[in-house]
């Protein structure tokens, strides 16, 4: 009952997208690729359609959705006030991985915004997402297309695994490029407030608001939402992106990363864990040179010590780490691993978003690793 189609982004023809656009305009749910992660879309102006998103995902109803649009003029229908800041950020980053929070108009149903007086808006750049939304001719509410609590899907196969049989349509358009969700910025005021780090970095946002006609306060970095106050981005309070195994982050210290990992892996094995390792190319080369020489270990491989190891990009190119993170975490679900040691990266530029997601996967490092006795 779920219509599934595989489409190549390079040649996404209107006639292939047509039935899915039709489904959306008829109030049905369709999962589709965006440049960040896959989204599960429905007509944002149709209360019932929006409801079916929450049902399909098992998502708490107090977590608002992002409304996706295909052209600038759609923002005028949904946002009460477009601040100069929002205009500037949209001009710079749309279409792309940036979500803007603005005061909402009354046409936006309460179920989309979870009762807030603001709405989250994003114009995706992925050709399939962009064309699909344009053809549907409606604003499309779309959270990430995973079951609530699972890592966001970056491949069609992830969506099929989570949502087949629960939604009306799935478009498999290959791998999402960025691999992490959009940056959510509150743009209701004079200064940008980053509510969720993501594909667009804080540095990029600062650069964009610098030297504009309005005197944005660029001497200070954009404020980040404080944990203590009521969560301004409600979704950030939930446990997210968690694979089945517990995740422990191995921090950067003076000791070489590979050595730290090896040390901790031994300790956790001693406690009875099946240990998995998620590390960069650099750490693999240093710690397990033979495995490295054998070739790609992007999929699960076993080290001589018996640990499952999955390679996740290179420190020289943080975008490769971001791009594969969720896929790698999900890959561990296919193994017997009970605890994943994940290599930390420095929290600069894209590293902020990467570490934010890793910490969420490890539940802020507070979750006690659980052990299932046989
Ligand atoms: O990249 C993305 O943003 C993906 C793709 C599909 O566009 N979507 C996505 O949606 O990640 P979701 O629902 O998984 O995350 C939306 C985030 C949540 O943390 C939610 O709380 C926040 O945006 N949000 C939505 N509306 C908001 C609002 N009015 N005020 C503050 N935060 C809001
Ligand atoms: Mg999500």
PDB file of C-alpha atoms in Angstrom, residues 24-326:
ATOM      1  CA  UNK A  24       0.389  15.448  -1.519  1.00  0.00           C
ATOM      2  CA  UNK A  25      -2.288  17.774  -2.843  1.00  0.00           C
ATOM      3  CA  UNK A  26      -4.904  15.141  -1.928  1.00  0.00           C
ATOM      4  CA  UNK A  27      -3.840  15.115   1.719  1.00  0.00           C
ATOM      5  CA  UNK A  28      -1.656  11.993   1.597  1.00  0.00           C
ATOM      6  CA  UNK A  29       1.811  11.438   3.063  1.00  0.00           C
ATOM      7  CA  UNK A  30       4.907  11.203   0.853  1.00  0.00           C
ATOM      8  CA  UNK A  31       8.528  10.759   1.931  1.00  0.00           C
ATOM      9  CA  UNK A  32      11.067  12.449  -0.325  1.00  0.00           C
ATOM     10  CA  UNK A  33      14.788  13.279  -0.390  1.00  0.00           C
ATOM     11  CA  UNK A  34      16.070  16.742   0.480  1.00  0.00           C
ATOM     12  CA  UNK A  35      19.673  17.963   0.506  1.00  0.00           C
ATOM     13  CA  UNK A  36      19.811  17.504   4.309  1.00  0.00           C
ATOM     14  CA  UNK A  37      17.876  14.323   5.177  1.00  0.00           C
ATOM     15  CA  UNK A  38      14.701  12.674   3.885  1.00  0.00           C
ATOM     16  CA  UNK A  39      11.450  14.374   4.855  1.00  0.00           C
ATOM     17  CA  UNK A  40       7.968  12.956   5.394  1.00  0.00           C
ATOM     18  CA  UNK A  41       5.649  15.458   3.769  1.00  0.00           C
ATOM     19  CA  UNK A  42       1.953  16.306   3.788  1.00  0.00           C
ATOM     20  CA  UNK A  43      -0.162  19.364   2.983  1.00  0.00           C
ATOM     21  CA  UNK A  44       0.750  21.898   5.694  1.00  0.00           C
ATOM     22  CA  UNK A  45      -2.633  23.612   5.411  1.00  0.00           C
ATOM     23  CA  UNK A  46      -4.637  20.409   5.888  1.00  0.00           C
ATOM     24  CA  UNK A  47      -5.059  19.578   9.571  1.00  0.00           C
ATOM     25  CA  UNK A  48      -5.906  15.917   8.892  1.00  0.00           C
ATOM     26  CA  UNK A  49      -2.975  15.396   6.545  1.00  0.00           C
ATOM     27  CA  UNK A  50      -0.638  16.859   9.148  1.00  0.00           C
ATOM     28  CA  UNK A  51      -2.106  14.517  11.742  1.00  0.00           C
ATOM     29  CA  UNK A  52      -1.166  11.508   9.646  1.00  0.00           C
ATOM     30  CA  UNK A  53       2.500  12.580   9.712  1.00  0.00           C
ATOM     31  CA  UNK A  54       2.505  12.443  13.507  1.00  0.00           C
ATOM     32  CA  UNK A  55       0.819   9.045  13.417  1.00  0.00           C
ATOM     33  CA  UNK A  56       3.186   7.548  10.843  1.00  0.00           C
ATOM     34  CA  UNK A  57       6.252   8.631  12.796  1.00  0.00           C
ATOM     35  CA  UNK A  58       4.907   8.074  16.285  1.00  0.00           C
ATOM     36  CA  UNK A  59       5.943  11.670  16.930  1.00  0.00           C
ATOM     37  CA  UNK A  60       4.889  13.567  20.073  1.00  0.00           C
ATOM     38  CA  UNK A  61       2.347  16.204  19.038  1.00  0.00           C
ATOM     39  CA  UNK A  62       4.101  18.950  20.987  1.00  0.00           C
ATOM     40  CA  UNK A  63       7.000  18.892  18.520  1.00  0.00           C
ATOM     41  CA  UNK A  64       6.286  21.334  15.655  1.00  0.00           C
ATOM     42  CA  UNK A  65       7.024  20.672  11.979  1.00  0.00           C
ATOM     43  CA  UNK A  66       9.027  22.565   9.357  1.00  0.00           C
ATOM     44  CA  UNK A  67       6.973  23.859   6.415  1.00  0.00           C
ATOM     45  CA  UNK A  68       8.764  23.464   3.085  1.00  0.00           C
ATOM     46  CA  UNK A  69       8.167  25.875   0.230  1.00  0.00           C
ATOM     47  CA  UNK A  70       9.343  26.088  -3.370  1.00  0.00           C
ATOM     48  CA  UNK A  71       9.207  29.793  -4.085  1.00  0.00           C
ATOM     49  CA  UNK A  72       9.751  33.035  -2.241  1.00  0.00           C
ATOM     50  CA  UNK A  73       6.179  34.219  -2.529  1.00  0.00           C
ATOM     51  CA  UNK A  74       4.941  31.284  -0.433  1.00  0.00           C
ATOM     52  CA  UNK A  75       6.617  32.780   2.616  1.00  0.00           C
ATOM     53  CA  UNK A  76       4.295  35.771   2.338  1.00  0.00           C
ATOM     54  CA  UNK A  77       1.276  33.502   2.741  1.00  0.00           C
ATOM     55  CA  UNK A  78       2.609  31.790   5.852  1.00  0.00           C
ATOM     56  CA  UNK A  79       4.625  34.366   7.811  1.00  0.00           C
ATOM     57  CA  UNK A  80       3.026  37.360   9.466  1.00  0.00           C
ATOM     58  CA  UNK A  81       6.165  39.435   9.401  1.00  0.00           C
ATOM     59  CA  UNK A  82       9.317  38.986   7.349  1.00  0.00           C
ATOM     60  CA  UNK A  83      12.032  40.674   9.371  1.00  0.00           C
ATOM     61  CA  UNK A  84      15.030  42.260   7.603  1.00  0.00           C
ATOM     62  CA  UNK A  85      17.098  39.525   9.233  1.00  0.00           C
ATOM     63  CA  UNK A  86      14.936  36.795   7.704  1.00  0.00           C
ATOM     64  CA  UNK A  87      15.107  38.462   4.309  1.00  0.00           C
ATOM     65  CA  UNK A  88      18.883  38.645   4.507  1.00  0.00           C
ATOM     66  CA  UNK A  89      19.287  35.009   5.582  1.00  0.00           C
ATOM     67  CA  UNK A  90      16.810  33.696   3.022  1.00  0.00           C
ATOM     68  CA  UNK A  91      18.490  35.707   0.260  1.00  0.00           C
ATOM     69  CA  UNK A  92      21.832  34.219   1.226  1.00  0.00           C
ATOM     70  CA  UNK A  93      20.976  30.591   1.975  1.00  0.00           C
ATOM     71  CA  UNK A  94      17.739  29.681   0.190  1.00  0.00           C
ATOM     72  CA  UNK A  95      17.225  27.335  -1.399  1.00  0.00           C
ATOM     73  CA  UNK A  96      19.323  25.334   1.062  1.00  0.00           C
ATOM     74  CA  UNK A  97      19.751  23.759   4.515  1.00  0.00           C
ATOM     75  CA  UNK A  98      18.443  26.691   6.578  1.00  0.00           C
ATOM     76  CA  UNK A  99      15.123  26.873   8.459  1.00  0.00           C
ATOM     77  CA  UNK A 100      13.771  30.244   9.567  1.00  0.00           C
ATOM     78  CA  UNK A 101      11.415  30.736  12.499  1.00  0.00           C
ATOM     79  CA  UNK A 102       8.981  33.609  11.919  1.00  0.00           C
ATOM     80  CA  UNK A 103       5.687  34.834  13.359  1.00  0.00           C
ATOM     81  CA  UNK A 104       2.969  32.728  11.736  1.00  0.00           C
ATOM     82  CA  UNK A 105      -0.180  33.696   9.911  1.00  0.00           C
ATOM     83  CA  UNK A 106      -3.445  32.178  11.075  1.00  0.00           C
ATOM     84  CA  UNK A 107      -3.718  29.916   7.980  1.00  0.00           C
ATOM     85  CA  UNK A 108      -1.001  27.725   9.459  1.00  0.00           C
ATOM     86  CA  UNK A 109      -2.770  25.051  11.539  1.00  0.00           C
ATOM     87  CA  UNK A 110      -1.945  24.699  15.227  1.00  0.00           C
ATOM     88  CA  UNK A 111      -0.969  21.073  14.726  1.00  0.00           C
ATOM     89  CA  UNK A 112       1.919  22.179  12.464  1.00  0.00           C
ATOM     90  CA  UNK A 113       3.320  24.625  15.003  1.00  0.00           C
ATOM     91  CA  UNK A 114       2.319  22.695  18.134  1.00  0.00           C
ATOM     92  CA  UNK A 115       0.399  25.717  19.321  1.00  0.00           C
ATOM     93  CA  UNK A 116       3.334  28.149  19.007  1.00  0.00           C
ATOM     94  CA  UNK A 117       2.718  31.543  17.401  1.00  0.00           C
ATOM     95  CA  UNK A 118       5.715  30.999  15.125  1.00  0.00           C
ATOM     96  CA  UNK A 119       6.244  28.808  12.077  1.00  0.00           C
ATOM     97  CA  UNK A 120       9.413  27.115  10.792  1.00  0.00           C
ATOM     98  CA  UNK A 121      10.011  27.670   7.063  1.00  0.00           C
ATOM     99  CA  UNK A 122      12.537  26.170   4.672  1.00  0.00           C
ATOM    100  CA  UNK A 123      13.101  26.179   0.919  1.00  0.00           C
ATOM    101  CA  UNK A 124      15.033  23.008   0.038  1.00  0.00           C
ATOM    102  CA  UNK A 125      17.519  22.972  -2.832  1.00  0.00           C
ATOM    103  CA  UNK A 126      17.316  19.269  -3.681  1.00  0.00           C
ATOM    104  CA  UNK A 127      15.914  19.041  -7.231  1.00  0.00           C
ATOM    105  CA  UNK A 128      13.391  16.319  -6.325  1.00  0.00           C
ATOM    106  CA  UNK A 129      12.142  18.118  -3.205  1.00  0.00           C
ATOM    107  CA  UNK A 130      11.986  21.437  -4.997  1.00  0.00           C
ATOM    108  CA  UNK A 131      10.111  20.170  -8.034  1.00  0.00           C
ATOM    109  CA  UNK A 132       7.754  17.977  -5.992  1.00  0.00           C
ATOM    110  CA  UNK A 133       6.673  20.867  -3.760  1.00  0.00           C
ATOM    111  CA  UNK A 134       6.274  23.197  -6.732  1.00  0.00           C
ATOM    112  CA  UNK A 135       4.144  20.623  -8.573  1.00  0.00           C
ATOM    113  CA  UNK A 136       1.996  19.888  -5.515  1.00  0.00           C
ATOM    114  CA  UNK A 137       1.275  23.612  -5.358  1.00  0.00           C
ATOM    115  CA  UNK A 138       0.960  23.648  -1.569  1.00  0.00           C
ATOM    116  CA  UNK A 139       3.302  24.276   1.365  1.00  0.00           C
ATOM    117  CA  UNK A 140       4.547  20.894   2.572  1.00  0.00           C
ATOM    118  CA  UNK A 141       4.974  20.176   6.285  1.00  0.00           C
ATOM    119  CA  UNK A 142       7.786  17.661   6.662  1.00  0.00           C
ATOM    120  CA  UNK A 143       9.733  16.360   9.620  1.00  0.00           C
ATOM    121  CA  UNK A 144      12.593  13.958   9.013  1.00  0.00           C
ATOM    122  CA  UNK A 145      11.224  10.697   7.575  1.00  0.00           C
ATOM    123  CA  UNK A 146      12.278   8.375  10.402  1.00  0.00           C
ATOM    124  CA  UNK A 147      10.344   6.682  13.146  1.00  0.00           C
ATOM    125  CA  UNK A 148      10.451   8.987  16.147  1.00  0.00           C
ATOM    126  CA  UNK A 149      13.651   8.356  18.121  1.00  0.00           C
ATOM    127  CA  UNK A 150      15.636   6.850  15.219  1.00  0.00           C
ATOM    128  CA  UNK A 151      18.437   8.673  13.411  1.00  0.00           C
ATOM    129  CA  UNK A 152      17.217  10.843  10.523  1.00  0.00           C
ATOM    130  CA  UNK A 153      17.234   8.946   7.221  1.00  0.00           C
ATOM    131  CA  UNK A 154      19.913   9.843   4.685  1.00  0.00           C
ATOM    132  CA  UNK A 155      19.110   7.056   2.204  1.00  0.00           C
ATOM    133  CA  UNK A 156      15.896   5.804   0.646  1.00  0.00           C
ATOM    134  CA  UNK A 157      16.544   2.410   2.221  1.00  0.00           C
ATOM    135  CA  UNK A 158      16.429   3.980   5.705  1.00  0.00           C
ATOM    136  CA  UNK A 159      12.994   5.435   4.964  1.00  0.00           C
ATOM    137  CA  UNK A 160      11.706   2.171   3.550  1.00  0.00           C
ATOM    138  CA  UNK A 161      12.911   0.348   6.661  1.00  0.00           C
ATOM    139  CA  UNK A 162      11.181   2.809   9.026  1.00  0.00           C
ATOM    140  CA  UNK A 163       8.027   3.831   7.159  1.00  0.00           C
ATOM    141  CA  UNK A 164       7.042   1.283   4.516  1.00  0.00           C
ATOM    142  CA  UNK A 165       3.393   0.407   5.140  1.00  0.00           C
ATOM    143  CA  UNK A 166       2.928   3.490   7.324  1.00  0.00           C
ATOM    144  CA  UNK A 167       2.909   6.194   4.621  1.00  0.00           C
ATOM    145  CA  UNK A 168       1.316   6.578   1.170  1.00  0.00           C
ATOM    146  CA  UNK A 169       4.432   7.195  -0.906  1.00  0.00           C
ATOM    147  CA  UNK A 170       8.216   6.988  -0.726  1.00  0.00           C
ATOM    148  CA  UNK A 171      10.556   8.532  -3.294  1.00  0.00           C
ATOM    149  CA  UNK A 172      13.995   6.923  -3.130  1.00  0.00           C
ATOM    150  CA  UNK A 173      16.354   9.528  -4.576  1.00  0.00           C
ATOM    151  CA  UNK A 174      19.683   8.169  -3.363  1.00  0.00           C
ATOM    152  CA  UNK A 175      21.847   9.664  -0.667  1.00  0.00           C
ATOM    153  CA  UNK A 176      21.043  13.010   0.940  1.00  0.00           C
ATOM    154  CA  UNK A 177      24.040  15.265   0.392  1.00  0.00           C
ATOM    155  CA  UNK A 178      24.518  17.171   3.660  1.00  0.00           C
ATOM    156  CA  UNK A 179      23.514  14.250   5.873  1.00  0.00           C
ATOM    157  CA  UNK A 180      22.536  16.401   8.885  1.00  0.00           C
ATOM    158  CA  UNK A 181      19.298  18.348   9.333  1.00  0.00           C
ATOM    159  CA  UNK A 182      18.968  22.035   8.508  1.00  0.00           C
ATOM    160  CA  UNK A 183      20.149  24.801  10.819  1.00  0.00           C
ATOM    161  CA  UNK A 184      17.123  26.250  12.621  1.00  0.00           C
ATOM    162  CA  UNK A 185      17.382  30.010  13.204  1.00  0.00           C
ATOM    163  CA  UNK A 186      14.915  32.176  15.074  1.00  0.00           C
ATOM    164  CA  UNK A 187      14.660  35.201  12.772  1.00  0.00           C
ATOM    165  CA  UNK A 188      11.779  36.955  14.529  1.00  0.00           C
ATOM    166  CA  UNK A 189      14.089  39.492  16.138  1.00  0.00           C
ATOM    167  CA  UNK A 190      17.005  41.672  15.158  1.00  0.00           C
ATOM    168  CA  UNK A 191      19.699  39.090  15.750  1.00  0.00           C
ATOM    169  CA  UNK A 192      19.879  35.483  14.618  1.00  0.00           C
ATOM    170  CA  UNK A 193      19.397  32.894  17.357  1.00  0.00           C
ATOM    171  CA  UNK A 194      20.528  29.409  16.418  1.00  0.00           C
ATOM    172  CA  UNK A 195      18.076  26.896  17.856  1.00  0.00           C
ATOM    173  CA  UNK A 196      19.574  23.839  16.172  1.00  0.00           C
ATOM    174  CA  UNK A 197      23.045  23.701  14.576  1.00  0.00           C
ATOM    175  CA  UNK A 198      23.020  22.098  11.131  1.00  0.00           C
ATOM    176  CA  UNK A 199      24.084  22.219   7.513  1.00  0.00           C
ATOM    177  CA  UNK A 200      24.704  25.996   7.553  1.00  0.00           C
ATOM    178  CA  UNK A 201      27.362  26.891  10.129  1.00  0.00           C
ATOM    179  CA  UNK A 202      27.358  29.675  12.692  1.00  0.00           C
ATOM    180  CA  UNK A 203      30.343  31.178  10.862  1.00  0.00           C
ATOM    181  CA  UNK A 204      28.387  31.281   7.597  1.00  0.00           C
ATOM    182  CA  UNK A 205      25.454  32.973   9.326  1.00  0.00           C
ATOM    183  CA  UNK A 206      27.715  35.576  10.922  1.00  0.00           C
ATOM    184  CA  UNK A 207      29.330  36.241   7.582  1.00  0.00           C
ATOM    185  CA  UNK A 208      25.938  36.700   5.944  1.00  0.00           C
ATOM    186  CA  UNK A 209      24.618  39.252   8.425  1.00  0.00           C
ATOM    187  CA  UNK A 210      27.866  41.232   8.476  1.00  0.00           C
ATOM    188  CA  UNK A 211      27.894  44.524   6.628  1.00  0.00           C
ATOM    189  CA  UNK A 212      24.251  44.488   5.658  1.00  0.00           C
ATOM    190  CA  UNK A 213      22.252  47.743   5.614  1.00  0.00           C
ATOM    191  CA  UNK A 214      20.819  46.937   9.014  1.00  0.00           C
ATOM    192  CA  UNK A 215      23.285  47.059  11.803  1.00  0.00           C
ATOM    193  CA  UNK A 216      23.225  43.469  12.938  1.00  0.00           C
ATOM    194  CA  UNK A 217      25.196  42.836  16.090  1.00  0.00           C
ATOM    195  CA  UNK A 218      28.011  40.999  14.390  1.00  0.00           C
ATOM    196  CA  UNK A 219      30.587  41.681  17.069  1.00  0.00           C
ATOM    197  CA  UNK A 220      28.863  38.889  18.960  1.00  0.00           C
ATOM    198  CA  UNK A 221      28.326  35.412  17.693  1.00  0.00           C
ATOM    199  CA  UNK A 222      24.701  34.382  17.190  1.00  0.00           C
ATOM    200  CA  UNK A 223      23.206  33.477  20.496  1.00  0.00           C
ATOM    201  CA  UNK A 224      22.667  29.804  21.080  1.00  0.00           C
ATOM    202  CA  UNK A 225      19.606  28.484  22.784  1.00  0.00           C
ATOM    203  CA  UNK A 226      20.349  27.806  26.413  1.00  0.00           C
ATOM    204  CA  UNK A 227      19.517  24.397  27.830  1.00  0.00           C
ATOM    205  CA  UNK A 228      18.237  25.897  31.099  1.00  0.00           C
ATOM    206  CA  UNK A 229      15.384  27.869  29.559  1.00  0.00           C
ATOM    207  CA  UNK A 230      12.311  26.172  28.198  1.00  0.00           C
ATOM    208  CA  UNK A 231      13.417  24.626  24.915  1.00  0.00           C
ATOM    209  CA  UNK A 232      12.747  27.174  22.195  1.00  0.00           C
ATOM    210  CA  UNK A 233      13.056  24.486  19.584  1.00  0.00           C
ATOM    211  CA  UNK A 234      10.861  21.875  21.202  1.00  0.00           C
ATOM    212  CA  UNK A 235      12.370  18.987  19.258  1.00  0.00           C
ATOM    213  CA  UNK A 236      15.748  19.472  20.870  1.00  0.00           C
ATOM    214  CA  UNK A 237      14.552  18.129  24.201  1.00  0.00           C
ATOM    215  CA  UNK A 238      13.822  14.621  22.959  1.00  0.00           C
ATOM    216  CA  UNK A 239      16.234  11.735  22.742  1.00  0.00           C
ATOM    217  CA  UNK A 240      17.035  11.606  19.092  1.00  0.00           C
ATOM    218  CA  UNK A 241      19.070   9.847  16.499  1.00  0.00           C
ATOM    219  CA  UNK A 242      19.794   6.950  18.786  1.00  0.00           C
ATOM    220  CA  UNK A 243      20.853   3.610  17.331  1.00  0.00           C
ATOM    221  CA  UNK A 244      20.027   0.446  19.275  1.00  0.00           C
ATOM    222  CA  UNK A 245      23.457   0.298  20.887  1.00  0.00           C
ATOM    223  CA  UNK A 246      24.560   2.854  23.462  1.00  0.00           C
ATOM    224  CA  UNK A 247      26.869   5.544  22.145  1.00  0.00           C
ATOM    225  CA  UNK A 248      29.907   6.719  24.097  1.00  0.00           C
ATOM    226  CA  UNK A 249      31.863   9.663  22.709  1.00  0.00           C
ATOM    227  CA  UNK A 250      35.639   9.373  22.870  1.00  0.00           C
ATOM    228  CA  UNK A 251      36.909  12.898  23.453  1.00  0.00           C
ATOM    229  CA  UNK A 252      39.977  14.458  21.921  1.00  0.00           C
ATOM    230  CA  UNK A 253      42.829  14.473  24.480  1.00  0.00           C
ATOM    231  CA  UNK A 254      46.618  14.490  24.294  1.00  0.00           C
ATOM    232  CA  UNK A 255      46.607  10.738  23.893  1.00  0.00           C
ATOM    233  CA  UNK A 256      46.320   9.598  20.282  1.00  0.00           C
ATOM    234  CA  UNK A 257      42.659   8.877  19.414  1.00  0.00           C
ATOM    235  CA  UNK A 258      43.305   5.267  18.365  1.00  0.00           C
ATOM    236  CA  UNK A 259      44.990   4.571  21.702  1.00  0.00           C
ATOM    237  CA  UNK A 260      42.109   6.114  23.679  1.00  0.00           C
ATOM    238  CA  UNK A 261      39.602   4.070  21.732  1.00  0.00           C
ATOM    239  CA  UNK A 262      41.548   0.854  22.212  1.00  0.00           C
ATOM    240  CA  UNK A 263      41.794   1.489  25.939  1.00  0.00           C
ATOM    241  CA  UNK A 264      38.069   2.138  26.331  1.00  0.00           C
ATOM    242  CA  UNK A 265      37.130  -0.740  24.057  1.00  0.00           C
ATOM    243  CA  UNK A 266      39.009  -3.129  26.326  1.00  0.00           C
ATOM    244  CA  UNK A 267      37.305  -1.699  29.379  1.00  0.00           C
ATOM    245  CA  UNK A 268      33.831  -2.060  27.891  1.00  0.00           C
ATOM    246  CA  UNK A 269      34.531  -5.558  26.624  1.00  0.00           C
ATOM    247  CA  UNK A 270      35.562  -6.461  30.137  1.00  0.00           C
ATOM    248  CA  UNK A 271      32.099  -5.325  31.261  1.00  0.00           C
ATOM    249  CA  UNK A 272      30.560  -7.688  28.762  1.00  0.00           C
ATOM    250  CA  UNK A 273      29.877  -5.395  25.823  1.00  0.00           C
ATOM    251  CA  UNK A 274      30.153  -6.140  22.139  1.00  0.00           C
ATOM    252  CA  UNK A 275      32.106  -3.069  21.122  1.00  0.00           C
ATOM    253  CA  UNK A 276      31.681  -1.066  17.937  1.00  0.00           C
ATOM    254  CA  UNK A 277      33.974   1.730  16.819  1.00  0.00           C
ATOM    255  CA  UNK A 278      33.017   4.712  14.671  1.00  0.00           C
ATOM    256  CA  UNK A 279      36.149   6.574  13.670  1.00  0.00           C
ATOM    257  CA  UNK A 280      37.792   8.707  11.023  1.00  0.00           C
ATOM    258  CA  UNK A 281      40.215   7.651   8.335  1.00  0.00           C
ATOM    259  CA  UNK A 282      43.080   9.214  10.273  1.00  0.00           C
ATOM    260  CA  UNK A 283      42.375   7.163  13.398  1.00  0.00           C
ATOM    261  CA  UNK A 284      41.941   3.957  11.427  1.00  0.00           C
ATOM    262  CA  UNK A 285      45.261   4.457   9.625  1.00  0.00           C
ATOM    263  CA  UNK A 286      46.992   5.105  12.922  1.00  0.00           C
ATOM    264  CA  UNK A 287      45.364   2.370  14.992  1.00  0.00           C
ATOM    265  CA  UNK A 288      44.614  -0.421  12.519  1.00  0.00           C
ATOM    266  CA  UNK A 289      46.969   0.142   9.562  1.00  0.00           C
ATOM    267  CA  UNK A 290      46.447  -3.358   8.187  1.00  0.00           C
ATOM    268  CA  UNK A 291      42.670  -2.946   8.017  1.00  0.00           C
ATOM    269  CA  UNK A 292      43.189   0.405   6.376  1.00  0.00           C
ATOM    270  CA  UNK A 293      45.481  -1.119   3.735  1.00  0.00           C
ATOM    271  CA  UNK A 294      42.949  -3.839   3.017  1.00  0.00           C
ATOM    272  CA  UNK A 295      40.634  -1.219   1.634  1.00  0.00           C
ATOM    273  CA  UNK A 296      37.364   0.422   2.420  1.00  0.00           C
ATOM    274  CA  UNK A 297      35.794  -0.250   5.791  1.00  0.00           C
ATOM    275  CA  UNK A 298      32.784   1.993   5.322  1.00  0.00           C
ATOM    276  CA  UNK A 299      30.672  -1.014   6.085  1.00  0.00           C
ATOM    277  CA  UNK A 300      31.096  -3.108   9.185  1.00  0.00           C
ATOM    278  CA  UNK A 301      34.482  -4.871   9.545  1.00  0.00           C
ATOM    279  CA  UNK A 302      36.059  -6.717  12.445  1.00  0.00           C
ATOM    280  CA  UNK A 303      39.407  -5.723  13.933  1.00  0.00           C
ATOM    281  CA  UNK A 304      41.872  -8.389  15.108  1.00  0.00           C
ATOM    282  CA  UNK A 305      40.655  -7.638  18.658  1.00  0.00           C
ATOM    283  CA  UNK A 306      37.105  -8.543  17.591  1.00  0.00           C
ATOM    284  CA  UNK A 307      35.639  -5.065  17.494  1.00  0.00           C
ATOM    285  CA  UNK A 308      33.235  -3.955  14.782  1.00  0.00           C
ATOM    286  CA  UNK A 309      34.684  -0.904  13.109  1.00  0.00           C
ATOM    287  CA  UNK A 310      32.945   1.504  10.747  1.00  0.00           C
ATOM    288  CA  UNK A 311      34.794   4.296   9.029  1.00  0.00           C
ATOM    289  CA  UNK A 312      33.233   7.715   9.001  1.00  0.00           C
ATOM    290  CA  UNK A 313      34.950  10.224   6.763  1.00  0.00           C
ATOM    291  CA  UNK A 314      38.111  12.219   7.201  1.00  0.00           C
ATOM    292  CA  UNK A 315      39.072  14.992   9.631  1.00  0.00           C
ATOM    293  CA  UNK A 316      40.335  16.945   6.630  1.00  0.00           C
ATOM    294  CA  UNK A 317      36.807  17.029   5.237  1.00  0.00           C
ATOM    295  CA  UNK A 318      34.180  17.405   7.993  1.00  0.00           C
ATOM    296  CA  UNK A 319      31.457  17.296   5.349  1.00  0.00           C
ATOM    297  CA  UNK A 320      32.278  13.617   4.744  1.00  0.00           C
ATOM    298  CA  UNK A 321      31.789  12.916   8.451  1.00  0.00           C
ATOM    299  CA  UNK A 322      28.466  14.782   8.512  1.00  0.00           C
ATOM    300  CA  UNK A 323      27.332  13.062   5.325  1.00  0.00           C
ATOM    301  CA  UNK A 324      27.830   9.537   6.650  1.00  0.00           C
ATOM    302  CA  UNK A 325      27.101   9.907  10.355  1.00  0.00           C
ATOM    303  CA  UNK A 326      23.459   8.761  10.460  1.00  0.00           C
TER     304      UNK A 326
END
